[in-house]
Amino acid sequence: MCITAFMDGSNVDYIMTSTGSQNVGWMAIGWGKHMADTDMVIAWENSDKSITLSQRRGQGHDNPVVVDSPSYKATLLQTLSTTSGSQKSYAFSIPSVITGKTSMIYAIGDLNPNSSSVNADIPQHNHFGVFTVDMSLTTEVPFPGQIPLTKPLTGLEKTFIAHGAIIATGFMILLPIGALVPRLLRTFTSWWYPTHMTLEWFVAGPVILIGFILGCVAYAKNGGGPIDGHGIWGIILFAVYVVQLGIGSLIYWVKPKVLRRRPVQNYIHAIVGLFMIGLAFYQVRDGITSEFPRVASREISKPAMVAWYVLMALIVILYIGGLCLLPRQYRQERLHELEKREMDRARGTNGNSRFNEEITA
């Protein structure tokens, strides 16, 4: 996609031209650095070869809303627009309110809205980005798909990417592995608990802490201010992790003297763990699809979401497999209880320390 802008008296004429490398469903440009709260013009071709111009305002990454009475109305330039061939052009003129250099965003989608109404739903874009245009010059912006490299990452973007990669490793790989150890191994080896504790405390812990600190650094680099939803849920997620470590330590170090059934804190530990991992997957997905594009005005590569789906499916399958071992676990616990009672009767005591160790961990 190439964008040409030039002054025409008190107006600015914009021409959005596809490169022909992909099907064109719609093209758009907007005035600002991010989609949120940005005025934009979206154009698409209809079945009768007419062109619809729709002036809208961005709402984060939701479908932008139509502006019924825009302060500056865009007018289609039919003579500069082309709907034939693979390289389509949509041109319009709009009163100029900007002088000198300004930041703008662009987007292109390969699916047509299939309606000539300005209120039509706009399908998801395939590509988008941000560029700078000088209103006193004719400026062409090459579509990223036509050049080997996109613009270099800024320091802020590198910090956000490092935060996301490290926090995802901690919460989506290391923590789930630690959670799966007791679910899959406790009926086969007594080493499941030391392995579980080591993974959750000493392997995942430092990784998560570093990722959390990088998130705070990225927030500060981005100017601080009010914390958005992603930041709030990130703080909650980190707090839940700390609480979960506390619950696990309580279960291991503080055992009831008299016990005939599994303590309630064990169930709380399991429920909080599942909630924490689920929230972590939600947070990582939100970072990939919403937070990073909002901050950087560029997309994270699609393989990141493919990895997200693969990891989620793998963890769910393995956890369900572990649940299938519950009957075996309960049989072993009943057998241990019977053995303990026999030993108690033989000694003439009513102690239950061994049973406590078996089921409170």
mmCIF file of C-alpha atoms in Angstrom:
data_model
loop_
_atom_site.group_PDB
_atom_site.id
_atom_site.type_symbol
_atom_site.label_atom_id
_atom_site.label_comp_id
_atom_site.label_asym_id
_atom_site.label_seq_id
_atom_site.Cartn_x
_atom_site.Cartn_y
_atom_site.Cartn_z
ATOM 1 C CA MET A 1 0.000 0.000 0.000
ATOM 2 C CA CYS A 2 1.353 3.435 -0.969
ATOM 3 C CA ILE A 3 -0.030 6.700 0.298
ATOM 4 C CA THR A 4 0.390 9.998 -1.520
ATOM 5 C CA ALA A 5 -0.556 13.300 0.074
ATOM 6 C CA PHE A 6 -0.269 16.780 -1.422
ATOM 7 C CA MET A 7 -1.627 20.244 -0.781
ATOM 8 C CA ASP A 8 -4.372 21.575 -3.039
ATOM 9 C CA GLY A 9 -5.108 25.089 -1.825
ATOM 10 C CA SER A 10 -6.820 24.822 1.547
ATOM 11 C CA ASN A 11 -7.368 21.080 1.106
ATOM 12 C CA VAL A 12 -5.136 18.015 1.232
ATOM 13 C CA ASP A 13 -5.616 15.321 -1.401
ATOM 14 C CA TYR A 14 -4.817 11.750 -0.324
ATOM 15 C CA ILE A 15 -4.433 8.794 -2.659
ATOM 16 C CA MET A 16 -4.287 5.282 -1.190
ATOM 17 C CA THR A 17 -2.925 2.817 -3.749
ATOM 18 C CA SER A 18 -2.556 -0.938 -3.383
ATOM 19 C CA THR A 19 0.593 -2.627 -4.648
ATOM 20 C CA GLY A 20 -1.271 -5.522 -6.243
ATOM 21 C CA SER A 21 0.389 -8.088 -3.973
ATOM 22 C CA GLN A 22 -2.875 -8.968 -2.194
ATOM 23 C CA ASN A 23 -6.607 -8.672 -2.628
ATOM 24 C CA VAL A 24 -7.967 -5.303 -1.505
ATOM 25 C CA GLY A 25 -11.105 -5.302 0.601
ATOM 26 C CA TRP A 26 -10.637 -1.838 2.036
ATOM 27 C CA MET A 27 -7.931 0.753 2.785
ATOM 28 C CA ALA A 28 -7.800 3.441 5.442
ATOM 29 C CA ILE A 29 -5.685 6.229 6.867
ATOM 30 C CA GLY A 30 -6.030 8.178 10.119
ATOM 31 C CA TRP A 31 -4.497 11.193 11.816
ATOM 32 C CA GLY A 32 -2.597 10.142 14.936
ATOM 33 C CA LYS A 33 -0.143 7.566 16.271
ATOM 34 C CA HIS A 34 -2.641 4.968 17.506
ATOM 35 C CA MET A 35 -6.029 3.665 16.473
ATOM 36 C CA ALA A 36 -7.671 4.754 19.731
ATOM 37 C CA ASP A 37 -9.348 8.192 19.565
ATOM 38 C CA THR A 38 -8.051 8.782 16.038
ATOM 39 C CA ASP A 39 -10.112 10.266 13.209
ATOM 40 C CA MET A 40 -9.844 8.192 10.037
ATOM 41 C CA VAL A 41 -11.211 7.731 6.549
ATOM 42 C CA ILE A 42 -11.966 4.200 5.326
ATOM 43 C CA ALA A 43 -12.620 3.481 1.644
ATOM 44 C CA TRP A 44 -13.789 0.399 -0.225
ATOM 45 C CA GLU A 45 -15.142 -0.622 -3.599
ATOM 46 C CA ASN A 46 -18.725 -1.781 -4.032
ATOM 47 C CA SER A 47 -20.123 -4.379 -6.424
ATOM 48 C CA ASP A 48 -21.232 -1.635 -8.848
ATOM 49 C CA LYS A 49 -17.660 -0.227 -8.917
ATOM 50 C CA SER A 50 -18.642 2.789 -6.832
ATOM 51 C CA ILE A 51 -16.497 3.734 -3.847
ATOM 52 C CA THR A 52 -17.701 4.313 -0.301
ATOM 53 C CA LEU A 53 -15.914 6.769 1.983
ATOM 54 C CA SER A 54 -16.636 6.315 5.674
ATOM 55 C CA GLN A 55 -15.331 8.807 8.248
ATOM 56 C CA ARG A 56 -14.878 7.167 11.618
ATOM 57 C CA ARG A 57 -13.199 7.460 14.996
ATOM 58 C CA GLY A 58 -11.159 4.650 16.519
ATOM 59 C CA GLN A 59 -12.121 2.908 19.744
ATOM 60 C CA GLY A 60 -9.036 0.971 20.759
ATOM 61 C CA HIS A 61 -9.058 -2.135 18.567
ATOM 62 C CA ASP A 62 -12.829 -2.436 18.275
ATOM 63 C CA ASN A 63 -14.672 -1.559 15.070
ATOM 64 C CA PRO A 64 -14.304 2.227 14.680
ATOM 65 C CA VAL A 65 -17.545 4.178 15.035
ATOM 66 C CA VAL A 66 -19.030 6.310 12.259
ATOM 67 C CA VAL A 67 -18.805 10.086 12.708
ATOM 68 C CA ASP A 68 -22.113 11.357 11.334
ATOM 69 C CA SER A 69 -21.171 15.045 11.322
ATOM 70 C CA PRO A 70 -17.373 15.291 11.031
ATOM 71 C CA SER A 71 -15.737 18.665 11.581
ATOM 72 C CA TYR A 72 -13.883 18.232 8.293
ATOM 73 C CA LYS A 73 -15.706 16.289 5.598
ATOM 74 C CA ALA A 74 -13.829 14.054 3.164
ATOM 75 C CA THR A 75 -14.872 14.195 -0.501
ATOM 76 C CA LEU A 76 -14.242 11.359 -2.940
ATOM 77 C CA LEU A 77 -11.955 12.240 -5.854
ATOM 78 C CA GLN A 78 -13.422 9.991 -8.496
ATOM 79 C CA THR A 79 -11.012 11.070 -11.239
ATOM 80 C CA LEU A 80 -7.991 10.024 -9.143
ATOM 81 C CA SER A 81 -9.541 6.754 -8.012
ATOM 82 C CA THR A 82 -9.151 3.436 -9.830
ATOM 83 C CA THR A 83 -11.187 0.267 -9.277
ATOM 84 C CA SER A 84 -9.946 -1.726 -12.267
ATOM 85 C CA GLY A 85 -6.889 -3.965 -12.296
ATOM 86 C CA SER A 86 -4.937 -5.278 -9.331
ATOM 87 C CA GLN A 87 -3.552 -1.916 -8.221
ATOM 88 C CA LYS A 88 -6.594 -0.088 -6.913
ATOM 89 C CA SER A 89 -6.551 3.543 -5.820
ATOM 90 C CA TYR A 90 -8.993 5.362 -3.559
ATOM 91 C CA ALA A 91 -8.570 9.145 -3.475
ATOM 92 C CA PHE A 92 -10.265 11.818 -1.422
ATOM 93 C CA SER A 93 -9.863 15.457 -0.466
ATOM 94 C CA ILE A 94 -10.271 16.899 3.017
ATOM 95 C CA PRO A 95 -9.763 20.420 4.446
ATOM 96 C CA SER A 96 -6.268 20.892 5.807
ATOM 97 C CA VAL A 97 -5.926 21.525 9.531
ATOM 98 C CA ILE A 98 -2.325 20.319 9.815
ATOM 99 C CA THR A 99 0.880 22.056 8.757
ATOM 100 C CA GLY A 100 4.348 20.582 8.648
ATOM 101 C CA LYS A 101 5.053 17.018 9.702
ATOM 102 C CA THR A 102 2.445 14.873 11.423
ATOM 103 C CA SER A 103 2.003 11.219 12.410
ATOM 104 C CA MET A 104 -0.595 9.145 10.603
ATOM 105 C CA ILE A 105 -1.725 5.523 10.657
ATOM 106 C CA TYR A 106 -2.690 3.265 7.777
ATOM 107 C CA ALA A 107 -4.452 -0.091 7.501
ATOM 108 C CA ILE A 108 -5.522 -2.488 4.771
ATOM 109 C CA GLY A 109 -7.813 -5.504 4.804
ATOM 110 C CA ASP A 110 -8.428 -8.174 2.192
ATOM 111 C CA LEU A 111 -12.117 -8.692 3.042
ATOM 112 C CA ASN A 112 -14.701 -6.284 1.640
ATOM 113 C CA PRO A 113 -17.439 -4.949 3.953
ATOM 114 C CA ASN A 114 -19.969 -6.119 1.297
ATOM 115 C CA SER A 115 -22.143 -3.069 1.801
ATOM 116 C CA SER A 116 -22.175 0.420 0.353
ATOM 117 C CA SER A 117 -23.377 1.872 3.680
ATOM 118 C CA VAL A 118 -20.957 4.098 5.570
ATOM 119 C CA ASN A 119 -22.089 2.220 8.698
ATOM 120 C CA ALA A 120 -20.969 -1.182 7.388
ATOM 121 C CA ASP A 121 -18.925 -3.400 9.705
ATOM 122 C CA ILE A 122 -15.261 -3.305 8.738
ATOM 123 C CA PRO A 123 -13.506 -6.712 8.695
ATOM 124 C CA GLN A 124 -10.231 -7.149 10.572
ATOM 125 C CA HIS A 125 -7.199 -5.555 8.947
ATOM 126 C CA ASN A 126 -4.335 -7.667 7.631
ATOM 127 C CA HIS A 127 -1.672 -5.011 8.050
ATOM 128 C CA PHE A 128 -1.368 -1.622 9.688
ATOM 129 C CA GLY A 129 1.312 0.814 10.742
ATOM 130 C CA VAL A 130 2.284 4.386 11.478
ATOM 131 C CA PHE A 131 4.177 6.881 9.328
ATOM 132 C CA THR A 132 5.076 10.560 9.200
ATOM 133 C CA VAL A 133 3.915 12.834 6.396
ATOM 134 C CA ASP A 134 4.984 16.376 5.528
ATOM 135 C CA MET A 135 2.017 18.386 4.297
ATOM 136 C CA SER A 136 4.251 20.541 2.129
ATOM 137 C CA LEU A 137 5.611 17.597 0.129
ATOM 138 C CA THR A 138 4.340 14.696 -1.943
ATOM 139 C CA THR A 139 5.012 11.684 0.212
ATOM 140 C CA GLU A 140 4.839 7.995 -0.666
ATOM 141 C CA VAL A 141 4.878 5.353 2.042
ATOM 142 C CA PRO A 142 5.789 1.819 0.896
ATOM 143 C CA PHE A 143 3.625 -0.958 2.257
ATOM 144 C CA PRO A 144 5.729 -3.163 4.628
ATOM 145 C CA GLY A 145 5.033 -6.268 2.549
ATOM 146 C CA GLN A 146 7.005 -4.746 -0.337
ATOM 147 C CA ILE A 147 10.274 -4.168 1.525
ATOM 148 C CA PRO A 148 12.452 -6.732 3.305
ATOM 149 C CA LEU A 149 12.398 -5.088 6.728
ATOM 150 C CA THR A 150 9.895 -3.007 8.656
ATOM 151 C CA LYS A 151 10.964 0.055 10.604
ATOM 152 C CA PRO A 152 13.493 -0.656 13.404
ATOM 153 C CA LEU A 153 12.147 -1.366 16.859
ATOM 154 C CA THR A 154 12.299 1.514 19.304
ATOM 155 C CA GLY A 155 13.716 1.102 22.797
ATOM 156 C CA LEU A 156 10.194 1.156 24.224
ATOM 157 C CA GLU A 157 9.044 -1.550 21.816
ATOM 158 C CA LYS A 158 12.044 -3.730 22.677
ATOM 159 C CA THR A 159 11.220 -3.390 26.376
ATOM 160 C CA PHE A 160 7.590 -4.365 25.776
ATOM 161 C CA ILE A 161 8.640 -7.369 23.685
ATOM 162 C CA ALA A 162 11.162 -8.506 26.319
ATOM 163 C CA HIS A 163 8.494 -8.143 29.015
ATOM 164 C CA GLY A 164 5.983 -10.162 27.016
ATOM 165 C CA ALA A 165 8.409 -12.923 26.023
ATOM 166 C CA ILE A 166 9.793 -13.407 29.538
ATOM 167 C CA ILE A 167 6.470 -13.185 31.362
ATOM 168 C CA ALA A 168 4.919 -15.607 28.863
ATOM 169 C CA THR A 169 7.765 -18.069 29.440
ATOM 170 C CA GLY A 170 7.218 -17.914 33.184
ATOM 171 C CA PHE A 171 3.434 -18.088 33.274
ATOM 172 C CA MET A 172 2.659 -20.136 30.146
ATOM 173 C CA ILE A 173 5.522 -22.661 30.170
ATOM 174 C CA LEU A 174 7.338 -22.953 33.503
ATOM 175 C CA LEU A 175 4.358 -22.554 35.859
ATOM 176 C CA PRO A 176 2.124 -25.006 33.938
ATOM 177 C CA ILE A 177 4.951 -27.565 33.890
ATOM 178 C CA GLY A 178 5.247 -27.167 37.649
ATOM 179 C CA ALA A 179 1.479 -27.562 38.029
ATOM 180 C CA LEU A 180 1.421 -30.665 35.830
ATOM 181 C CA VAL A 181 4.122 -32.425 37.872
ATOM 182 C CA PRO A 182 1.855 -33.288 40.848
ATOM 183 C CA ARG A 183 -1.075 -33.999 38.553
ATOM 184 C CA LEU A 184 0.891 -36.493 36.413
ATOM 185 C CA LEU A 185 3.633 -37.867 38.707
ATOM 186 C CA ARG A 186 2.350 -38.018 42.268
ATOM 187 C CA THR A 187 1.058 -41.584 41.891
ATOM 188 C CA PHE A 188 4.387 -42.790 40.480
ATOM 189 C CA THR A 189 7.115 -41.147 42.555
ATOM 190 C CA SER A 190 7.608 -39.461 45.920
ATOM 191 C CA TRP A 191 9.835 -36.869 44.245
ATOM 192 C CA TRP A 192 6.887 -35.055 42.731
ATOM 193 C CA TYR A 193 6.656 -32.452 45.526
ATOM 194 C CA PRO A 194 10.353 -31.346 45.591
ATOM 195 C CA THR A 195 10.185 -31.103 41.793
ATOM 196 C CA HIS A 196 6.921 -29.120 41.960
ATOM 197 C CA MET A 197 8.282 -26.716 44.574
ATOM 198 C CA THR A 198 11.593 -26.200 42.750
ATOM 199 C CA LEU A 199 9.859 -25.371 39.479
ATOM 200 C CA GLU A 200 7.320 -22.984 40.997
ATOM 201 C CA TRP A 201 9.680 -21.219 43.415
ATOM 202 C CA PHE A 202 13.201 -21.305 42.021
ATOM 203 C CA VAL A 203 12.749 -21.734 38.262
ATOM 204 C CA ALA A 204 9.534 -19.875 37.384
ATOM 205 C CA GLY A 205 9.874 -17.341 40.225
ATOM 206 C CA PRO A 206 12.940 -15.414 38.983
ATOM 207 C CA VAL A 207 11.640 -15.448 35.402
ATOM 208 C CA ILE A 208 8.260 -14.047 36.452
ATOM 209 C CA LEU A 209 9.896 -11.421 38.675
ATOM 210 C CA ILE A 210 12.126 -10.218 35.823
ATOM 211 C CA GLY A 211 9.151 -10.108 33.441
ATOM 212 C CA PHE A 212 7.101 -8.132 35.969
ATOM 213 C CA ILE A 213 9.925 -5.625 36.519
ATOM 214 C CA LEU A 214 10.291 -5.163 32.752
ATOM 215 C CA GLY A 215 6.546 -4.475 32.568
ATOM 216 C CA CYS A 216 6.977 -1.725 35.167
ATOM 217 C CA VAL A 217 9.949 -0.320 33.222
ATOM 218 C CA ALA A 218 7.929 -0.316 29.991
ATOM 219 C CA TYR A 219 5.079 1.468 31.767
ATOM 220 C CA ALA A 220 7.482 4.155 33.015
ATOM 221 C CA LYS A 221 9.130 4.534 29.576
ATOM 222 C CA ASN A 222 5.695 5.011 28.035
ATOM 223 C CA GLY A 223 5.087 8.052 30.204
ATOM 224 C CA GLY A 224 3.336 6.510 33.194
ATOM 225 C CA GLY A 225 -0.111 7.950 33.850
ATOM 226 C CA PRO A 226 -3.283 5.970 34.612
ATOM 227 C CA ILE A 227 -2.786 2.202 34.517
ATOM 228 C CA ASP A 228 -4.914 0.557 31.836
ATOM 229 C CA GLY A 229 -6.761 -2.743 32.103
ATOM 230 C CA HIS A 230 -3.768 -4.789 30.956
ATOM 231 C CA GLY A 231 -1.605 -3.245 33.655
ATOM 232 C CA ILE A 232 -4.198 -3.733 36.389
ATOM 233 C CA TRP A 233 -4.703 -7.401 35.533
ATOM 234 C CA GLY A 234 -0.945 -7.840 35.339
ATOM 235 C CA ILE A 235 -0.566 -6.588 38.909
ATOM 236 C CA ILE A 236 -3.401 -8.869 40.019
ATOM 237 C CA LEU A 237 -1.762 -11.837 38.272
ATOM 238 C CA PHE A 238 1.560 -11.213 40.009
ATOM 239 C CA ALA A 239 -0.204 -10.866 43.370
ATOM 240 C CA VAL A 240 -2.087 -14.128 42.801
ATOM 241 C CA TYR A 241 1.233 -15.860 42.067
ATOM 242 C CA VAL A 242 2.683 -14.629 45.380
ATOM 243 C CA VAL A 243 -0.450 -15.739 47.257
ATOM 244 C CA GLN A 244 -0.294 -19.136 45.554
ATOM 245 C CA LEU A 245 3.275 -19.624 46.740
ATOM 246 C CA GLY A 246 2.129 -18.779 50.250
ATOM 247 C CA ILE A 247 -0.733 -21.288 50.129
ATOM 248 C CA GLY A 248 1.594 -24.014 48.859
ATOM 249 C CA SER A 249 4.103 -23.314 51.635
ATOM 250 C CA LEU A 250 1.334 -23.357 54.243
ATOM 251 C CA ILE A 251 0.140 -26.749 53.007
ATOM 252 C CA TYR A 252 3.618 -28.234 53.216
ATOM 253 C CA TRP A 253 4.884 -26.745 56.467
ATOM 254 C CA VAL A 254 1.687 -26.547 58.558
ATOM 255 C CA LYS A 255 0.005 -29.942 58.788
ATOM 256 C CA PRO A 256 -3.033 -30.691 60.993
ATOM 257 C CA LYS A 257 -2.310 -33.054 63.880
ATOM 258 C CA VAL A 258 -5.552 -34.931 63.358
ATOM 259 C CA LEU A 259 -6.689 -35.482 59.792
ATOM 260 C CA ARG A 260 -9.207 -37.814 58.175
ATOM 261 C CA ARG A 261 -9.746 -36.007 54.896
ATOM 262 C CA ARG A 262 -7.874 -33.680 52.561
ATOM 263 C CA PRO A 263 -7.655 -30.138 54.036
ATOM 264 C CA VAL A 264 -9.663 -27.374 52.403
ATOM 265 C CA GLN A 265 -6.489 -25.402 51.632
ATOM 266 C CA ASN A 266 -5.482 -28.130 49.187
ATOM 267 C CA TYR A 267 -8.590 -27.490 47.116
ATOM 268 C CA ILE A 268 -8.046 -23.728 47.356
ATOM 269 C CA HIS A 269 -4.471 -24.238 46.130
ATOM 270 C CA ALA A 270 -5.680 -26.180 43.089
ATOM 271 C CA ILE A 271 -8.450 -23.693 42.230
ATOM 272 C CA VAL A 272 -6.195 -20.644 42.614
ATOM 273 C CA GLY A 273 -3.552 -22.353 40.472
ATOM 274 C CA LEU A 274 -5.992 -23.007 37.641
ATOM 275 C CA PHE A 275 -7.321 -19.446 37.863
ATOM 276 C CA MET A 276 -3.778 -18.062 37.773
ATOM 277 C CA ILE A 277 -2.785 -20.009 34.671
ATOM 278 C CA GLY A 278 -6.050 -19.105 32.925
ATOM 279 C CA LEU A 279 -5.548 -15.406 33.745
ATOM 280 C CA ALA A 280 -1.958 -15.615 32.513
ATOM 281 C CA PHE A 281 -3.078 -16.952 29.138
ATOM 282 C CA TYR A 282 -5.674 -14.184 28.896
ATOM 283 C CA GLN A 283 -3.037 -11.553 29.729
ATOM 284 C CA VAL A 284 -0.555 -12.810 27.170
ATOM 285 C CA ARG A 285 -3.239 -12.894 24.486
ATOM 286 C CA ASP A 286 -4.316 -9.360 25.379
ATOM 287 C CA GLY A 287 -0.702 -8.227 25.151
ATOM 288 C CA ILE A 288 -0.286 -9.761 21.703
ATOM 289 C CA THR A 289 -3.573 -8.646 20.167
ATOM 290 C CA SER A 290 -4.276 -5.344 21.922
ATOM 291 C CA GLU A 291 -1.673 -3.854 24.255
ATOM 292 C CA PHE A 292 1.423 -4.029 22.041
ATOM 293 C CA PRO A 293 -0.393 -2.878 18.861
ATOM 294 C CA ARG A 294 -1.875 0.024 20.844
ATOM 295 C CA VAL A 295 1.503 1.123 22.172
ATOM 296 C CA ALA A 296 3.647 0.403 19.117
ATOM 297 C CA SER A 297 1.191 0.799 16.225
ATOM 298 C CA ARG A 298 2.529 -2.418 14.722
ATOM 299 C CA GLU A 299 1.497 -6.048 14.943
ATOM 300 C CA ILE A 300 3.274 -8.936 16.601
ATOM 301 C CA SER A 301 3.917 -11.725 14.097
ATOM 302 C CA LYS A 302 1.135 -14.278 13.691
ATOM 303 C CA PRO A 303 3.290 -17.230 14.882
ATOM 304 C CA ALA A 304 3.023 -15.741 18.388
ATOM 305 C CA MET A 305 -0.719 -16.435 18.451
ATOM 306 C CA VAL A 306 -0.168 -19.874 16.890
ATOM 307 C CA ALA A 307 2.211 -20.677 19.768
ATOM 308 C CA TRP A 308 -0.398 -19.362 22.228
ATOM 309 C CA TYR A 309 -3.071 -21.740 20.909
ATOM 310 C CA VAL A 310 -0.662 -24.695 20.790
ATOM 311 C CA LEU A 311 0.483 -24.166 24.384
ATOM 312 C CA MET A 312 -3.057 -23.741 25.651
ATOM 313 C CA ALA A 313 -4.247 -26.918 23.906
ATOM 314 C CA LEU A 314 -1.235 -28.909 25.116
ATOM 315 C CA ILE A 315 -1.667 -27.863 28.744
ATOM 316 C CA VAL A 316 -5.406 -28.597 28.727
ATOM 317 C CA ILE A 317 -4.837 -32.046 27.211
ATOM 318 C CA LEU A 318 -2.088 -32.930 29.688
ATOM 319 C CA TYR A 319 -4.108 -31.679 32.671
ATOM 320 C CA ILE A 320 -7.149 -33.687 31.622
ATOM 321 C CA GLY A 321 -4.840 -36.681 31.275
ATOM 322 C CA GLY A 322 -3.664 -36.048 34.823
ATOM 323 C CA LEU A 323 -7.243 -35.944 36.081
ATOM 324 C CA CYS A 324 -7.656 -39.460 34.714
ATOM 325 C CA LEU A 325 -5.107 -40.530 37.330
ATOM 326 C CA LEU A 326 -7.309 -39.356 40.229
ATOM 327 C CA PRO A 327 -8.863 -42.820 40.810
ATOM 328 C CA ARG A 328 -5.341 -44.263 41.121
ATOM 329 C CA GLN A 329 -4.383 -41.480 43.522
ATOM 330 C CA TYR A 330 -7.443 -42.050 45.711
ATOM 331 C CA ARG A 331 -6.831 -45.813 45.793
ATOM 332 C CA GLN A 332 -3.269 -45.249 46.946
ATOM 333 C CA GLU A 333 -4.408 -42.834 49.637
ATOM 334 C CA ARG A 334 -7.005 -45.318 50.930
ATOM 335 C CA LEU A 335 -4.363 -48.043 50.970
ATOM 336 C CA HIS A 336 -1.986 -45.823 52.926
ATOM 337 C CA GLU A 337 -4.756 -45.069 55.409
ATOM 338 C CA LEU A 338 -5.488 -48.764 55.932
ATOM 339 C CA GLU A 339 -1.801 -49.496 56.407
ATOM 340 C CA LYS A 340 -1.529 -46.660 58.919
ATOM 341 C CA ARG A 341 -4.486 -47.946 60.929
ATOM 342 C CA GLU A 342 -3.022 -51.437 61.025
ATOM 343 C CA MET A 343 0.269 -50.032 62.274
ATOM 344 C CA ASP A 344 -1.565 -47.906 64.856
ATOM 345 C CA ARG A 345 -3.459 -50.915 66.173
ATOM 346 C CA ALA A 346 -0.264 -52.932 66.338
ATOM 347 C CA ARG A 347 1.379 -50.185 68.398
ATOM 348 C CA GLY A 348 -1.792 -49.341 70.304
ATOM 349 C CA THR A 349 -1.768 -45.736 69.112
ATOM 350 C CA ASN A 350 -4.044 -43.457 67.115
ATOM 351 C CA GLY A 351 -1.337 -41.378 65.309
ATOM 352 C CA ASN A 352 -1.811 -40.410 61.725
ATOM 353 C CA SER A 353 1.394 -38.570 60.838
ATOM 354 C CA ARG A 354 2.143 -40.692 57.780
ATOM 355 C CA PHE A 355 -1.336 -40.120 56.307
ATOM 356 C CA ASN A 356 -0.932 -36.395 56.901
ATOM 357 C CA GLU A 357 2.280 -36.371 54.904
ATOM 358 C CA GLU A 358 0.693 -38.288 52.050
ATOM 359 C CA ILE A 359 -2.382 -36.189 51.421
ATOM 360 C CA THR A 360 -1.604 -32.686 52.683
ATOM 361 C CA ALA A 361 1.160 -32.170 50.180
#
